[in-house]
CSV table of C-alpha atoms in Angstrom, one decimal:
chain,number,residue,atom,x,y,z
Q,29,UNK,CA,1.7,-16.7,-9.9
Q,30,UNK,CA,-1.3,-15.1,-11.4
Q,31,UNK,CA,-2.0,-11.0,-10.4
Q,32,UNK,CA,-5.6,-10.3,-11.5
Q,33,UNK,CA,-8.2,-7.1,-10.4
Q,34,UNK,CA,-9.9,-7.4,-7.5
Q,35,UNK,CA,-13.8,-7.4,-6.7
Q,36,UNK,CA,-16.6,-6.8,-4.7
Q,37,UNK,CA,-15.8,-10.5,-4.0
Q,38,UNK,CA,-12.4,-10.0,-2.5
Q,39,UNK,CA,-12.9,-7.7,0.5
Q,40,UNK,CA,-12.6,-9.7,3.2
Q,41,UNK,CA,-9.5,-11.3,2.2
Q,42,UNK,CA,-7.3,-7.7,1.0
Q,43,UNK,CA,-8.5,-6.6,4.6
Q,44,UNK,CA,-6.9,-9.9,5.9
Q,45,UNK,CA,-3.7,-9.3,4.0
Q,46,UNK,CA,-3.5,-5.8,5.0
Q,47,UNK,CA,-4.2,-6.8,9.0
Q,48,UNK,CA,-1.8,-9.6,9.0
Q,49,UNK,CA,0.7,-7.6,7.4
Q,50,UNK,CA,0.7,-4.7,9.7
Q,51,UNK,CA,0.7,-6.9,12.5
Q,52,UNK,CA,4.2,-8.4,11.3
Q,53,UNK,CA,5.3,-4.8,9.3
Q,54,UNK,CA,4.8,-2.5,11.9
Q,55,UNK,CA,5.7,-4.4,14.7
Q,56,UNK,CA,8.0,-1.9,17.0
Q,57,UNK,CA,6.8,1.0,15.1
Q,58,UNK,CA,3.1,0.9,15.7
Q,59,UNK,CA,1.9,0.5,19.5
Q,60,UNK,CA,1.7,-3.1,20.1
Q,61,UNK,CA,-1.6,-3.2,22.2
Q,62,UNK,CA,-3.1,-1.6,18.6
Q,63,UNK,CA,-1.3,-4.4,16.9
Q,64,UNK,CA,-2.8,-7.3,19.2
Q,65,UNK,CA,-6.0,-5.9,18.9
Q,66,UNK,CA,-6.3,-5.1,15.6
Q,67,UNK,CA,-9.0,-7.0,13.7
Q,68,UNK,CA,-8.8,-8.6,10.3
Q,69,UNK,CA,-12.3,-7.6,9.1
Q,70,UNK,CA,-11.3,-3.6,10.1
Q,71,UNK,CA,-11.2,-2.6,6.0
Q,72,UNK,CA,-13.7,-4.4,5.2
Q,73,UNK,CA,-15.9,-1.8,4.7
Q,74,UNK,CA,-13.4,0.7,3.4
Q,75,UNK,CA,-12.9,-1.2,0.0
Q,76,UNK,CA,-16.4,-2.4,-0.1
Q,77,UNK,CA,-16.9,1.4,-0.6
Q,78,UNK,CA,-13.7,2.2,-2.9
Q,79,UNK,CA,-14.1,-0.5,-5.0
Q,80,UNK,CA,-17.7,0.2,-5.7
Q,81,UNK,CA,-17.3,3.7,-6.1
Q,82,UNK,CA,-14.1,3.3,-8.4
Q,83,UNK,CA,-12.3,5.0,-6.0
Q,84,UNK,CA,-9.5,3.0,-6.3
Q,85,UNK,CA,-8.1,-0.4,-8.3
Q,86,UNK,CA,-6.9,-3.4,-6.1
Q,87,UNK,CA,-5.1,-5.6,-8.0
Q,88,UNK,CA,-4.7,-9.1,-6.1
Q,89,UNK,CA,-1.7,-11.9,-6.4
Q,90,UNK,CA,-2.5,-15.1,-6.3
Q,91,UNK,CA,-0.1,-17.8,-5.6
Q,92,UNK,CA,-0.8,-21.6,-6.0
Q,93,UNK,CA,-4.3,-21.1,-5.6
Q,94,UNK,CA,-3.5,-18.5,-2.3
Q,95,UNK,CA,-4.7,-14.9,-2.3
Q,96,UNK,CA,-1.4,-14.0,-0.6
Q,97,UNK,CA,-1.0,-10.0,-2.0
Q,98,UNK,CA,-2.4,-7.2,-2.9
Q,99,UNK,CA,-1.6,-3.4,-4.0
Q,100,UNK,CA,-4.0,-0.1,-4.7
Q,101,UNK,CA,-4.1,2.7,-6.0
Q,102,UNK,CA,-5.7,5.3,-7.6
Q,103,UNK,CA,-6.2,9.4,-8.5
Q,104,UNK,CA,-4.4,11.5,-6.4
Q,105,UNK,CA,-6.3,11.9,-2.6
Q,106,UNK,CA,-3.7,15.1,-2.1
Q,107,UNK,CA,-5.4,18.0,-3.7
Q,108,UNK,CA,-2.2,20.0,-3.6
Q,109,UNK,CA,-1.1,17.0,-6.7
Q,110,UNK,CA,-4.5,17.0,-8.8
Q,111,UNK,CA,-2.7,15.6,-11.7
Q,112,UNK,CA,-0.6,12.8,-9.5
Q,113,UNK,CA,-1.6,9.3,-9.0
Q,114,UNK,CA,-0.9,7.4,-5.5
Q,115,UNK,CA,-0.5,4.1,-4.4
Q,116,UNK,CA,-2.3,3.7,-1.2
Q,117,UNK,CA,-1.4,0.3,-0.1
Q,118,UNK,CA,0.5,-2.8,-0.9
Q,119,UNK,CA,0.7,-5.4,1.3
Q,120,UNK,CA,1.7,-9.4,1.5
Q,121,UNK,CA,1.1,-12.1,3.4
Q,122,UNK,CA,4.0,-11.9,6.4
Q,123,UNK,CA,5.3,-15.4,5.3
Q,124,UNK,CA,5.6,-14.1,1.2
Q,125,UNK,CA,7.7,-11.1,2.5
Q,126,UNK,CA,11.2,-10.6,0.7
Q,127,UNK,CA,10.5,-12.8,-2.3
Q,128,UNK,CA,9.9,-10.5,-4.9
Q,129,UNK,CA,6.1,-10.4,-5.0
Q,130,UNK,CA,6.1,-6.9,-3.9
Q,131,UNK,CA,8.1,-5.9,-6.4
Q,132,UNK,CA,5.6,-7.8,-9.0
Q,133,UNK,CA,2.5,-5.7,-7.4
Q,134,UNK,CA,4.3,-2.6,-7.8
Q,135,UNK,CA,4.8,-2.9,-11.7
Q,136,UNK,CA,1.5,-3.8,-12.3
Q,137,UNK,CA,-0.1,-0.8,-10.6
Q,138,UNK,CA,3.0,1.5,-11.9
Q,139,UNK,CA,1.9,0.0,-15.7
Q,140,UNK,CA,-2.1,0.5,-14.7
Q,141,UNK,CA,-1.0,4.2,-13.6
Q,142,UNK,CA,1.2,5.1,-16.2
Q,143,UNK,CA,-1.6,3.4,-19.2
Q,144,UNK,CA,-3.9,5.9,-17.8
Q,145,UNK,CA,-1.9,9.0,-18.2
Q,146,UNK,CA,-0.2,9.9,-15.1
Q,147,UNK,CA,3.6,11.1,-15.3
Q,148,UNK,CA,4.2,10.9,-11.2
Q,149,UNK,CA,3.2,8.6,-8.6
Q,150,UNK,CA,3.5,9.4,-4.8
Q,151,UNK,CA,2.6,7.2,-2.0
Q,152,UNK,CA,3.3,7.5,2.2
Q,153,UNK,CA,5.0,5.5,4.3
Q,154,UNK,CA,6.0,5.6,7.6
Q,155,UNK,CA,9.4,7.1,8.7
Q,156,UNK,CA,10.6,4.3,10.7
Q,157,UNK,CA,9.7,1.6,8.7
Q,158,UNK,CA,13.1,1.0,7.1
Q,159,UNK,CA,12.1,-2.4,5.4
Q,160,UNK,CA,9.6,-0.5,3.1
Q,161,UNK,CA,12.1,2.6,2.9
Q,162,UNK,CA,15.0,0.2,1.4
Q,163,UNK,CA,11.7,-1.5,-0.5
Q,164,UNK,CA,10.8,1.7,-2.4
Q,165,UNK,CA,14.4,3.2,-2.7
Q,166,UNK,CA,15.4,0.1,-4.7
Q,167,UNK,CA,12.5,0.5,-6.9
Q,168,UNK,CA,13.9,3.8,-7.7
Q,169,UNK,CA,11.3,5.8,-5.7
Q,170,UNK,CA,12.3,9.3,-3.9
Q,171,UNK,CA,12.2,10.2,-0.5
Q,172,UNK,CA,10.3,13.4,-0.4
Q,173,UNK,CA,11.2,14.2,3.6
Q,174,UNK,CA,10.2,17.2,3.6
Q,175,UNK,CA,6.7,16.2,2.6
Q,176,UNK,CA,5.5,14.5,5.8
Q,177,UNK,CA,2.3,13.4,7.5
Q,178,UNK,CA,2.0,13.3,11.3
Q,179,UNK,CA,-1.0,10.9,12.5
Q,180,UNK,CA,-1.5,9.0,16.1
Q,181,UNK,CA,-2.0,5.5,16.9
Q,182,UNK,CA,-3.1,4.7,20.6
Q,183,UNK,CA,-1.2,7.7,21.9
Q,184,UNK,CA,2.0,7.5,19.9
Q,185,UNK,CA,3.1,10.1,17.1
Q,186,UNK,CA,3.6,8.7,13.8
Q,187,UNK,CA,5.4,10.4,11.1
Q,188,UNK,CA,4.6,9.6,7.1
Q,189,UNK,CA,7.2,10.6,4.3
Q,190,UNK,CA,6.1,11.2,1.0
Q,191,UNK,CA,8.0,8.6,-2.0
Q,192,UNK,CA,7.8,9.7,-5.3
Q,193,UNK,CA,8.2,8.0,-8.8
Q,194,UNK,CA,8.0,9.5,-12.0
Q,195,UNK,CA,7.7,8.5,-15.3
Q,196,UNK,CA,9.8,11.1,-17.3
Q,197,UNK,CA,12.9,10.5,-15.5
């Protein structure tokens, strides 16, 4: 297992990662006919722009010669938390789910973030998706309820809770 930062290079297949895995992770939570329709190429562009722009670090995890992982993050995109740093995604490969490779991503962005300074990390993730919940909770994360984010996806409300983790606990 090798985790190395990603590049310009590496676009097409973190957008892969993140559309297979929302098409397994979010199945029953997200609207299906979103799901089914939901293109591999669709961030693409999205980290085409962050990564050039040094927006945000995506750190990939390679597995037997397999890109099979990836997690970013970055500054704070909250402007109420100027001083926080997030993590805005971390995804797998469905069939590397539960085998601790998450949990590998996560320390090296929490070590990247906490390198550069930052005492607290927060990052989103959706109410009823109790496998990342349990995920983050066991990595000593804290549910910030309170702090939620409502968006829609093909008609249906979705509802974001805020985790945080912070270095001087």
């Amino acid at each position: 297992m090798k985790i190395r930062k990603a590049t310009l290079d590496d676009v097409e297949i973190i957008s892969r990662i993140h559309a297979l895995s929302w098409k397994t992770a979010y199945k029953g939570i997200v609207p299906q006919v979103y799901l089914d329709e939901f293109k591999e190429d669709f961030w693409v562009s999205a980290f085409t722009n962050w990564l050039k722009d040094n927006h945000l670090t995506v750190q990939l995890m390679i597995v037997d010669d397999q890109k099979i992982g990836c997690v970013s993050y970055g500054k704070s995109r909250d402007q109420s938390l100027p001083d926080w740093a997030e993590v805005v995604s971390l995804y797998l490969l469905p069939e590397y789910f539960g085998k601790g490779y998450g949990r590998k991503l996560l320390e090296v962005a929490l070590s990247d973030i906490k390198e550069a300074g930052f005492k607290n990390v927060y990052l989103w993730v959706l109410n009823e998706n109790q496998r990342a919940r349990r995920f983050y909770e066991k990595n000593n994360w804290q549910c910030k309820a309170e702090d939620e984010y409502i968006c829609e996806i093909s008609g249906k409300k979705l509802t974001d809770i805020r985790y945080i983790y912070s270095f001087e606990e």
